[in-house]
């Protein structure tokens, strides 16, 4: 695979009529300071994607619509900074702020990279832009558009999780796509306006913190970074685990609507009838793939395991936040070292996972906001001691395949910032009620998971 970087440019908001902006991070944002960037790739197939057509027509439209969507999404142009005299970090957007946009061309196999089959992790990572982070400053976001001549193009997104969650990130891509398509359909007429559903709310005063959750989160972040002085203002994330080398691959497993329904019936037949279970597609699919991961790992059946998810809390706050709130608003919920591998790898393991997830989902409505810091701390503590830590990126509710820039919906969307026991989840592109589950691990391990996954559906 040969990757050629054509240019790296700065795209500024247009019109650029704002003064500098400073947005404090909330207690929902702060725990994500310790994580590395969240990355995602959108693949678009084109009927005509010659070098000339792409650079003279498609790329200018993408750049123009990006510049016009940025005024609504100004934090994406900024940096996280933490002044020594400030109690917590803020997103700072200066008057000359911009988003870094890399333009590249690749001779890689577009059909393979945008497929559901096993794909080299290194080749997907090549489609993503750098996101500079240092002790003093962390870039909010950066973008990369890669042309595959005669095939299509990809849009790679790298974003700092302390700036936004998956819901906000997907809303931004949809808004950019909306303006791009609008510009094409109006034959170039400059008429850029976003519908209310794609216009973010930047009002941080909506999130109240009367009990000092922000201070608790700061202490947790500093302890994770092993800062015994409790005074560090470093923005450097915790080092990522080594990626395992050339044999690490991505693959996307699929559950059809029919698969989900058959798994749901299996639970009804095998679970205690007195248990009123929450059998959503999310619960069924996460429970199923988690049991496959535990079985594939093998080892001591008595080893303790942990798995969790984070839930969008916008609608659950009192009063609720707007659906378009820009930032993070997620609450973790998990089974923390309370079960062994044998509980999930055995005969009733799938039903056990469903029962746990059902209870966690049903319990979300009674969660008190005051416990969010404690919940994050428990999950972070488990990460260091559990034998297997399962987590989830994405959701079935984000609508990632709805981002049409004017040349059709994406043929594939991948969360690239996953590895090991982290699963990405999205709605199935071509079937309502179906699920896509992304995995990234060593090929030999992934082969075992895929075999268990497919055999379990027979």
Tab-separated table of C-alpha atoms in Angstrom:
chain	number	residue	atom	x	y	z
A	1	UNK	CA	0.000	0.000	0.000
A	2	UNK	CA	1.349	3.408	-1.018
A	3	UNK	CA	-0.033	6.521	0.662
A	4	UNK	CA	0.753	9.919	-0.832
A	5	UNK	CA	-0.078	13.053	1.157
A	6	UNK	CA	-1.115	15.743	-1.337
A	7	UNK	CA	-1.574	18.608	1.107
A	8	UNK	CA	-2.220	19.513	4.725
A	9	UNK	CA	-4.354	22.638	5.008
A	10	UNK	CA	-6.208	24.614	7.653
A	11	UNK	CA	-9.938	25.042	7.072
A	12	UNK	CA	-11.333	28.067	8.897
A	13	UNK	CA	-14.980	28.690	9.797
A	14	UNK	CA	-16.847	30.791	7.251
A	15	UNK	CA	-18.031	33.360	7.998
A	16	UNK	CA	-15.217	33.868	10.500
A	17	UNK	CA	-17.095	36.394	12.601
A	18	UNK	CA	-16.616	35.108	16.154
A	19	UNK	CA	-14.490	36.366	18.984
A	20	UNK	CA	-12.321	33.938	20.903
A	21	UNK	CA	-14.259	31.280	22.770
A	22	UNK	CA	-13.550	29.469	26.042
A	23	UNK	CA	-15.677	26.489	27.055
A	24	UNK	CA	-14.982	24.802	30.399
A	25	UNK	CA	-14.975	21.010	30.485
A	26	UNK	CA	-17.780	19.510	32.579
A	27	UNK	CA	-17.529	16.517	34.896
A	28	UNK	CA	-18.887	14.440	31.993
A	29	UNK	CA	-15.910	15.498	29.823
A	30	UNK	CA	-13.095	15.214	32.367
A	31	UNK	CA	-12.688	11.400	32.644
A	32	UNK	CA	-11.996	11.206	28.904
A	33	UNK	CA	-8.808	13.266	29.316
A	34	UNK	CA	-6.909	10.051	30.001
A	35	UNK	CA	-7.911	8.398	26.713
A	36	UNK	CA	-6.302	8.499	23.296
A	37	UNK	CA	-8.232	9.986	20.337
A	38	UNK	CA	-11.438	8.438	19.071
A	39	UNK	CA	-11.067	7.640	15.376
A	40	UNK	CA	-13.554	6.679	12.683
A	41	UNK	CA	-13.422	6.153	8.919
A	42	UNK	CA	-16.291	6.652	6.469
A	43	UNK	CA	-15.932	5.014	3.028
A	44	UNK	CA	-17.749	6.418	-0.025
A	45	UNK	CA	-17.875	4.673	-3.393
A	46	UNK	CA	-17.952	6.917	-6.463
A	47	UNK	CA	-19.059	6.214	-10.008
A	48	UNK	CA	-16.501	8.771	-11.173
A	49	UNK	CA	-13.444	9.282	-9.018
A	50	UNK	CA	-10.594	10.147	-11.339
A	51	UNK	CA	-7.836	12.301	-9.945
A	52	UNK	CA	-9.039	15.279	-12.013
A	53	UNK	CA	-12.729	14.983	-11.118
A	54	UNK	CA	-11.971	14.529	-7.444
A	55	UNK	CA	-9.638	17.527	-7.149
A	56	UNK	CA	-11.644	19.874	-9.359
A	57	UNK	CA	-15.166	19.078	-8.199
A	58	UNK	CA	-15.548	16.778	-5.161
A	59	UNK	CA	-12.784	18.119	-2.949
A	60	UNK	CA	-13.668	21.826	-3.374
A	61	UNK	CA	-17.266	21.020	-2.405
A	62	UNK	CA	-16.149	19.099	0.680
A	63	UNK	CA	-13.838	21.932	1.759
A	64	UNK	CA	-16.468	24.616	1.170
A	65	UNK	CA	-19.183	22.800	3.091
A	66	UNK	CA	-16.720	22.061	5.911
A	67	UNK	CA	-15.872	25.743	6.274
A	68	UNK	CA	-19.594	26.565	6.441
A	69	UNK	CA	-20.458	23.919	9.032
A	70	UNK	CA	-17.632	24.902	11.387
A	71	UNK	CA	-19.247	28.111	12.728
A	72	UNK	CA	-21.878	25.896	14.375
A	73	UNK	CA	-19.210	23.477	15.617
A	74	UNK	CA	-16.531	25.934	16.738
A	75	UNK	CA	-15.094	23.763	19.551
A	76	UNK	CA	-13.777	21.378	16.877
A	77	UNK	CA	-11.409	24.155	15.775
A	78	UNK	CA	-9.990	24.583	19.254
A	79	UNK	CA	-7.536	23.109	21.709
A	80	UNK	CA	-7.899	21.877	25.255
A	81	UNK	CA	-5.672	23.883	27.584
A	82	UNK	CA	-5.240	23.844	31.355
A	83	UNK	CA	-3.863	27.001	32.852
A	84	UNK	CA	-2.004	26.455	36.173
A	85	UNK	CA	-4.325	28.880	37.963
A	86	UNK	CA	-7.489	27.230	36.593
A	87	UNK	CA	-9.279	24.457	38.542
A	88	UNK	CA	-9.921	22.447	35.375
A	89	UNK	CA	-9.185	22.471	31.621
A	90	UNK	CA	-11.160	24.355	28.979
A	91	UNK	CA	-11.626	24.207	25.212
A	92	UNK	CA	-10.135	27.416	23.814
A	93	UNK	CA	-10.989	28.617	20.309
A	94	UNK	CA	-8.961	31.619	19.124
A	95	UNK	CA	-10.020	33.996	16.356
A	96	UNK	CA	-7.667	32.403	13.814
A	97	UNK	CA	-8.670	28.830	14.753
A	98	UNK	CA	-9.084	26.156	12.093
A	99	UNK	CA	-9.403	22.415	11.620
A	100	UNK	CA	-6.435	20.599	10.100
A	101	UNK	CA	-7.432	18.789	6.894
A	102	UNK	CA	-5.085	16.263	5.272
A	103	UNK	CA	-5.644	15.331	1.617
A	104	UNK	CA	-4.098	12.049	0.517
A	105	UNK	CA	-4.214	9.463	-2.252
A	106	UNK	CA	-3.871	5.711	-1.792
A	107	UNK	CA	-3.457	2.725	-4.074
A	108	UNK	CA	-4.762	0.333	-1.404
A	109	UNK	CA	-7.606	-2.061	-2.153
A	110	UNK	CA	-10.695	0.104	-1.564
A	111	UNK	CA	-13.076	-2.857	-1.842
A	112	UNK	CA	-11.192	-4.785	0.835
A	113	UNK	CA	-10.753	-1.872	3.248
A	114	UNK	CA	-14.449	-0.960	2.996
A	115	UNK	CA	-15.594	-4.570	3.407
A	116	UNK	CA	-16.692	-6.657	6.377
A	117	UNK	CA	-13.800	-9.095	5.980
A	118	UNK	CA	-10.473	-9.142	7.787
A	119	UNK	CA	-8.412	-6.050	6.974
A	120	UNK	CA	-4.915	-5.068	8.164
A	121	UNK	CA	-5.229	-2.608	11.041
A	122	UNK	CA	-2.215	-0.648	9.783
A	123	UNK	CA	-3.951	0.150	6.497
A	124	UNK	CA	-7.023	1.563	8.242
A	125	UNK	CA	-4.820	3.643	10.546
A	126	UNK	CA	-3.183	5.179	7.447
A	127	UNK	CA	-6.542	6.756	6.596
A	128	UNK	CA	-6.588	8.779	9.823
A	129	UNK	CA	-4.987	12.158	10.539
A	130	UNK	CA	-2.664	12.883	13.422
A	131	UNK	CA	-4.202	14.562	16.460
A	132	UNK	CA	-1.430	16.438	18.312
A	133	UNK	CA	-1.547	16.146	22.103
A	134	UNK	CA	1.087	17.410	24.533
A	135	UNK	CA	1.316	18.265	28.214
A	136	UNK	CA	0.181	21.820	27.482
A	137	UNK	CA	-2.309	21.473	24.629
A	138	UNK	CA	-4.598	18.873	23.083
A	139	UNK	CA	-6.060	19.429	19.608
A	140	UNK	CA	-9.829	18.986	19.496
A	141	UNK	CA	-10.139	17.350	16.073
A	142	UNK	CA	-8.539	16.780	12.704
A	143	UNK	CA	-9.733	15.308	9.394
A	144	UNK	CA	-8.302	13.379	6.460
A	145	UNK	CA	-9.842	12.832	3.022
A	146	UNK	CA	-8.196	10.020	1.049
A	147	UNK	CA	-8.848	9.392	-2.642
A	148	UNK	CA	-8.772	5.857	-4.033
A	149	UNK	CA	-8.595	6.641	-7.795
A	150	UNK	CA	-11.410	5.082	-9.842
A	151	UNK	CA	-12.943	3.634	-6.642
A	152	UNK	CA	-14.016	6.227	-4.098
A	153	UNK	CA	-12.769	8.161	-1.110
A	154	UNK	CA	-12.691	7.963	2.663
A	155	UNK	CA	-13.109	10.541	5.402
A	156	UNK	CA	-11.040	9.866	8.503
A	157	UNK	CA	-11.954	11.627	11.750
A	158	UNK	CA	-9.688	11.923	14.793
A	159	UNK	CA	-11.275	13.636	17.788
A	160	UNK	CA	-10.427	14.168	21.433
A	161	UNK	CA	-13.010	12.363	23.554
A	162	UNK	CA	-12.952	15.086	26.231
A	163	UNK	CA	-14.369	17.470	23.600
A	164	UNK	CA	-17.250	15.357	22.337
A	165	UNK	CA	-18.922	11.957	22.526
A	166	UNK	CA	-20.093	9.692	19.729
A	167	UNK	CA	-23.476	11.373	19.460
A	168	UNK	CA	-21.936	14.816	18.928
A	169	UNK	CA	-19.258	13.469	16.577
A	170	UNK	CA	-21.875	11.759	14.385
A	171	UNK	CA	-24.061	14.882	14.424
A	172	UNK	CA	-21.107	16.895	13.109
A	173	UNK	CA	-20.492	14.491	10.201
A	174	UNK	CA	-24.207	14.509	9.355
A	175	UNK	CA	-24.261	18.326	9.435
A	176	UNK	CA	-21.206	18.560	7.169
A	177	UNK	CA	-22.780	16.031	4.802
A	178	UNK	CA	-26.084	17.923	4.861
A	179	UNK	CA	-24.458	21.182	3.730
A	180	UNK	CA	-22.365	19.418	1.087
A	181	UNK	CA	-25.414	17.739	-0.426
A	182	UNK	CA	-27.444	20.947	-0.183
A	183	UNK	CA	-24.739	22.829	-2.101
A	184	UNK	CA	-24.732	20.194	-4.862
A	185	UNK	CA	-28.516	20.124	-5.167
A	186	UNK	CA	-28.721	23.914	-5.342
A	187	UNK	CA	-26.212	23.854	-8.229
A	188	UNK	CA	-23.603	25.749	-6.296
A	189	UNK	CA	-25.909	28.403	-4.862
A	190	UNK	CA	-24.396	29.599	-1.597
A	191	UNK	CA	-27.213	28.823	0.802
A	192	UNK	CA	-25.972	27.211	3.978
A	193	UNK	CA	-28.321	26.576	6.883
A	194	UNK	CA	-28.594	23.608	9.208
A	195	UNK	CA	-31.845	22.083	10.436
A	196	UNK	CA	-32.477	22.295	14.165
A	197	UNK	CA	-31.663	18.602	14.624
A	198	UNK	CA	-28.105	19.186	13.361
A	199	UNK	CA	-27.461	22.518	15.119
A	200	UNK	CA	-25.539	21.870	18.334
A	201	UNK	CA	-26.227	23.482	21.689
A	202	UNK	CA	-22.994	24.800	23.221
A	203	UNK	CA	-24.603	25.901	26.482
A	204	UNK	CA	-22.502	24.338	29.267
A	205	UNK	CA	-24.533	26.072	31.984
A	206	UNK	CA	-27.201	23.418	31.411
A	207	UNK	CA	-25.050	20.955	33.368
A	208	UNK	CA	-25.180	21.773	37.075
A	209	UNK	CA	-22.510	20.635	39.534
A	210	UNK	CA	-23.638	21.560	43.059
A	211	UNK	CA	-21.824	18.639	44.722
A	212	UNK	CA	-18.319	19.146	43.275
A	213	UNK	CA	-18.287	16.245	40.795
A	214	UNK	CA	-15.762	18.155	38.668
A	215	UNK	CA	-13.263	18.191	41.529
A	216	UNK	CA	-13.798	14.464	42.109
A	217	UNK	CA	-13.185	13.739	38.428
A	218	UNK	CA	-9.977	15.799	38.441
A	219	UNK	CA	-8.682	13.731	41.379
A	220	UNK	CA	-9.521	10.512	39.532
A	221	UNK	CA	-7.772	11.703	36.364
A	222	UNK	CA	-4.666	12.714	38.311
A	223	UNK	CA	-4.553	9.416	40.204
A	224	UNK	CA	-4.769	7.487	36.924
A	225	UNK	CA	-1.789	9.479	35.708
A	226	UNK	CA	-0.042	8.593	38.991
A	227	UNK	CA	0.246	12.226	39.984
A	228	UNK	CA	0.782	12.072	43.727
A	229	UNK	CA	0.981	15.862	44.030
A	230	UNK	CA	-2.633	16.262	42.859
A	231	UNK	CA	-1.466	19.417	41.096
A	232	UNK	CA	-0.513	18.330	37.585
A	233	UNK	CA	-2.139	20.084	34.645
A	234	UNK	CA	-0.706	17.692	32.035
A	235	UNK	CA	-3.049	16.816	29.173
A	236	UNK	CA	-1.056	13.811	27.959
A	237	UNK	CA	-3.265	10.691	27.921
A	238	UNK	CA	-2.374	7.378	29.506
A	239	UNK	CA	-0.126	5.494	27.034
A	240	UNK	CA	-2.080	3.161	24.791
A	241	UNK	CA	-1.396	-0.547	24.932
A	242	UNK	CA	1.071	-1.810	22.332
A	243	UNK	CA	-0.869	-2.589	19.161
A	244	UNK	CA	0.552	-6.048	18.603
A	245	UNK	CA	2.221	-5.623	15.209
A	246	UNK	CA	1.486	-6.624	11.643
A	247	UNK	CA	-0.867	-9.490	12.473
A	248	UNK	CA	-3.549	-7.222	13.984
A	249	UNK	CA	-6.676	-7.124	11.815
A	250	UNK	CA	-10.146	-5.598	11.783
A	251	UNK	CA	-13.331	-7.444	10.934
A	252	UNK	CA	-17.023	-6.646	11.171
A	253	UNK	CA	-19.411	-9.308	12.402
A	254	UNK	CA	-23.073	-8.999	11.482
A	255	UNK	CA	-26.268	-10.004	13.221
A	256	UNK	CA	-29.283	-9.872	10.948
A	257	UNK	CA	-32.678	-8.923	12.276
A	258	UNK	CA	-33.565	-12.596	12.124
A	259	UNK	CA	-30.440	-13.567	14.080
A	260	UNK	CA	-31.347	-11.101	16.818
A	261	UNK	CA	-34.904	-12.400	16.980
A	262	UNK	CA	-33.733	-16.044	17.236
A	263	UNK	CA	-31.281	-15.116	20.007
A	264	UNK	CA	-34.088	-13.257	21.784
A	265	UNK	CA	-36.294	-16.366	21.615
A	266	UNK	CA	-33.423	-18.455	22.980
A	267	UNK	CA	-33.256	-16.190	26.027
A	268	UNK	CA	-37.028	-16.379	26.564
A	269	UNK	CA	-36.884	-20.170	26.443
A	270	UNK	CA	-33.860	-20.556	28.736
A	271	UNK	CA	-34.330	-17.775	31.308
A	272	UNK	CA	-36.487	-17.729	34.432
A	273	UNK	CA	-40.043	-16.762	33.317
A	274	UNK	CA	-40.435	-14.593	36.411
A	275	UNK	CA	-37.571	-12.349	35.271
A	276	UNK	CA	-38.953	-9.448	33.249
A	277	UNK	CA	-35.915	-8.907	31.037
A	278	UNK	CA	-35.129	-5.911	28.853
A	279	UNK	CA	-34.451	-7.725	25.565
A	280	UNK	CA	-33.447	-4.849	23.302
A	281	UNK	CA	-31.292	-5.413	20.234
A	282	UNK	CA	-28.450	-3.703	22.122
A	283	UNK	CA	-28.671	-6.108	25.076
A	284	UNK	CA	-28.971	-9.214	22.883
A	285	UNK	CA	-26.092	-8.339	20.545
A	286	UNK	CA	-23.661	-7.125	23.228
A	287	UNK	CA	-24.335	-10.171	25.415
A	288	UNK	CA	-23.800	-12.511	22.477
A	289	UNK	CA	-20.503	-11.094	21.254
A	290	UNK	CA	-19.205	-10.742	24.842
A	291	UNK	CA	-19.736	-14.448	25.522
A	292	UNK	CA	-17.888	-15.226	22.283
A	293	UNK	CA	-14.933	-13.114	23.439
A	294	UNK	CA	-14.774	-14.837	26.838
A	295	UNK	CA	-14.977	-18.307	25.273
A	296	UNK	CA	-12.292	-17.409	22.720
A	297	UNK	CA	-9.935	-16.241	25.473
A	298	UNK	CA	-10.243	-19.553	27.345
A	299	UNK	CA	-7.970	-19.991	30.352
A	300	UNK	CA	-8.942	-20.413	33.983
A	301	UNK	CA	-12.722	-20.571	34.358
A	302	UNK	CA	-12.401	-18.926	37.800
A	303	UNK	CA	-10.718	-15.776	36.499
A	304	UNK	CA	-12.707	-12.601	37.192
A	305	UNK	CA	-13.985	-10.631	34.189
A	306	UNK	CA	-15.510	-7.179	33.713
A	307	UNK	CA	-17.661	-5.695	30.963
A	308	UNK	CA	-19.390	-2.354	30.697
A	309	UNK	CA	-20.995	0.219	28.439
A	310	UNK	CA	-21.658	3.928	28.650
A	311	UNK	CA	-25.182	5.275	28.247
A	312	UNK	CA	-26.233	8.615	26.793
A	313	UNK	CA	-27.722	10.602	29.680
A	314	UNK	CA	-29.037	13.669	27.841
A	315	UNK	CA	-32.670	12.637	28.184
A	316	UNK	CA	-32.196	11.196	31.667
A	317	UNK	CA	-31.046	14.387	33.389
A	318	UNK	CA	-33.528	16.520	35.289
A	319	UNK	CA	-34.233	18.727	33.461
A	320	UNK	CA	-33.131	16.863	30.309
A	321	UNK	CA	-30.487	18.286	28.002
A	322	UNK	CA	-31.287	19.071	24.364
A	323	UNK	CA	-30.666	16.080	22.099
A	324	UNK	CA	-28.195	18.329	20.253
A	325	UNK	CA	-26.078	19.179	23.331
A	326	UNK	CA	-22.412	19.443	22.224
A	327	UNK	CA	-19.986	17.565	24.445
A	328	UNK	CA	-20.043	14.429	26.559
A	329	UNK	CA	-23.048	13.243	28.524
A	330	UNK	CA	-22.445	9.576	29.268
A	331	UNK	CA	-22.774	7.430	32.365
A	332	UNK	CA	-20.899	4.104	32.727
A	333	UNK	CA	-22.708	0.937	33.766
A	334	UNK	CA	-21.004	-2.397	34.177
A	335	UNK	CA	-20.472	-5.767	35.785
A	336	UNK	CA	-17.246	-5.189	37.709
A	337	UNK	CA	-15.330	-8.346	38.613
A	338	UNK	CA	-18.494	-9.887	40.033
A	339	UNK	CA	-18.533	-12.785	37.566
A	340	UNK	CA	-16.003	-15.350	36.383
A	341	UNK	CA	-15.127	-16.396	32.859
A	342	UNK	CA	-16.921	-19.676	33.542
A	343	UNK	CA	-20.172	-17.808	34.164
A	344	UNK	CA	-20.138	-16.670	30.517
A	345	UNK	CA	-18.276	-19.498	28.799
A	346	UNK	CA	-20.569	-22.232	30.111
A	347	UNK	CA	-23.864	-23.535	28.798
A	348	UNK	CA	-26.003	-20.668	30.108
A	349	UNK	CA	-23.387	-17.976	29.598
A	350	UNK	CA	-25.295	-16.025	26.971
A	351	UNK	CA	-28.452	-15.857	29.103
A	352	UNK	CA	-26.344	-14.808	32.107
A	353	UNK	CA	-24.862	-11.910	30.091
A	354	UNK	CA	-28.347	-10.886	28.908
A	355	UNK	CA	-29.679	-10.897	32.473
A	356	UNK	CA	-26.793	-8.708	33.679
A	357	UNK	CA	-27.098	-6.229	30.811
A	358	UNK	CA	-30.875	-6.142	31.162
A	359	UNK	CA	-30.514	-5.219	34.826
A	360	UNK	CA	-27.933	-2.530	34.048
A	361	UNK	CA	-30.117	-0.937	31.364
A	362	UNK	CA	-33.228	-1.017	33.535
A	363	UNK	CA	-31.230	0.451	36.400
A	364	UNK	CA	-30.162	3.506	34.423
A	365	UNK	CA	-33.431	5.299	35.189
A	366	UNK	CA	-32.707	5.213	38.922
A	367	UNK	CA	-29.061	6.277	38.700
A	368	UNK	CA	-28.213	9.369	40.706
A	369	UNK	CA	-25.954	11.883	39.000
A	370	UNK	CA	-23.927	12.204	42.202
A	371	UNK	CA	-22.552	8.684	41.664
A	372	UNK	CA	-21.083	9.250	38.187
A	373	UNK	CA	-17.551	9.947	39.482
A	374	UNK	CA	-17.665	6.879	41.703
A	375	UNK	CA	-18.859	4.759	38.760
A	376	UNK	CA	-16.000	5.945	36.550
A	377	UNK	CA	-13.516	5.256	39.368
A	378	UNK	CA	-14.779	1.695	39.833
A	379	UNK	CA	-14.450	1.018	36.097
A	380	UNK	CA	-10.928	2.474	35.987
A	381	UNK	CA	-9.893	0.464	39.072
A	382	UNK	CA	-11.184	-2.758	37.497
A	383	UNK	CA	-9.163	-2.121	34.369
A	384	UNK	CA	-5.976	-2.696	36.342
A	385	UNK	CA	-6.962	-5.955	38.047
A	386	UNK	CA	-9.503	-7.817	35.909
A	387	UNK	CA	-8.412	-10.682	33.662
A	388	UNK	CA	-10.603	-9.485	30.760
A	389	UNK	CA	-12.194	-6.068	30.305
A	390	UNK	CA	-14.967	-5.732	27.749
A	391	UNK	CA	-16.188	-2.342	26.586
A	392	UNK	CA	-18.279	-0.884	23.818
A	393	UNK	CA	-17.792	1.986	21.361
A	394	UNK	CA	-20.669	3.356	19.308
A	395	UNK	CA	-24.369	2.614	19.444
A	396	UNK	CA	-27.253	1.347	17.345
A	397	UNK	CA	-28.875	4.776	17.620
A	398	UNK	CA	-26.266	7.071	16.062
A	399	UNK	CA	-27.290	6.573	12.430
A	400	UNK	CA	-23.720	6.600	11.084
A	401	UNK	CA	-24.912	5.468	7.647
A	402	UNK	CA	-27.123	8.548	7.220
A	403	UNK	CA	-24.167	10.799	6.259
A	404	UNK	CA	-24.704	11.435	2.528
A	405	UNK	CA	-22.437	14.187	1.144
A	406	UNK	CA	-24.220	14.105	-2.190
A	407	UNK	CA	-22.745	10.935	-3.669
A	408	UNK	CA	-24.720	8.380	-1.687
A	409	UNK	CA	-24.523	6.922	1.785
A	410	UNK	CA	-21.219	5.471	3.020
A	411	UNK	CA	-20.626	1.881	1.963
A	412	UNK	CA	-18.895	1.219	5.287
A	413	UNK	CA	-18.165	3.001	8.562
A	414	UNK	CA	-15.533	1.747	11.001
A	415	UNK	CA	-14.527	2.846	14.486
A	416	UNK	CA	-10.756	2.397	14.292
A	417	UNK	CA	-9.888	3.283	17.900
A	418	UNK	CA	-10.760	-0.170	19.214
A	419	UNK	CA	-8.630	-3.169	20.041
A	420	UNK	CA	-8.790	-6.385	22.028
A	421	UNK	CA	-12.020	-6.647	24.004
A	422	UNK	CA	-13.454	-3.323	22.864
A	423	UNK	CA	-16.349	-3.826	20.467
A	424	UNK	CA	-17.732	-1.203	18.109
A	425	UNK	CA	-21.465	-1.264	17.489
A	426	UNK	CA	-23.573	0.327	14.754
A	427	UNK	CA	-26.847	-0.239	12.998
A	428	UNK	CA	-26.608	-2.475	9.929
A	429	UNK	CA	-26.282	-0.469	6.744
A	430	UNK	CA	-28.843	-2.292	4.636
A	431	UNK	CA	-31.253	-3.839	7.124
A	432	UNK	CA	-33.383	-2.238	9.786
A	433	UNK	CA	-32.957	-4.111	13.055
A	434	UNK	CA	-29.611	-5.628	12.091
A	435	UNK	CA	-26.341	-4.918	13.895
A	436	UNK	CA	-22.690	-4.453	12.872
A	437	UNK	CA	-20.076	-5.389	15.468
A	438	UNK	CA	-16.485	-4.336	14.830
A	439	UNK	CA	-13.492	-6.109	16.351
A	440	UNK	CA	-9.740	-5.565	16.155
A	441	UNK	CA	-7.218	-8.114	17.432
A	442	UNK	CA	-4.534	-10.548	16.330
A	443	UNK	CA	-5.676	-12.609	13.371
A	444	UNK	CA	-5.393	-15.940	15.178
A	445	UNK	CA	-7.574	-14.665	18.038
A	446	UNK	CA	-10.102	-13.115	15.672
A	447	UNK	CA	-10.419	-16.371	13.744
A	448	UNK	CA	-11.482	-18.116	16.961
A	449	UNK	CA	-14.016	-15.404	17.831
A	450	UNK	CA	-15.529	-15.481	14.336
A	451	UNK	CA	-15.876	-19.269	14.419
A	452	UNK	CA	-17.620	-19.163	17.812
A	453	UNK	CA	-19.821	-16.287	16.646
A	454	UNK	CA	-21.007	-18.016	13.477
A	455	UNK	CA	-21.350	-21.491	15.031
A	456	UNK	CA	-23.466	-20.107	17.847
A	457	UNK	CA	-26.001	-18.829	15.353
A	458	UNK	CA	-26.511	-22.225	13.730
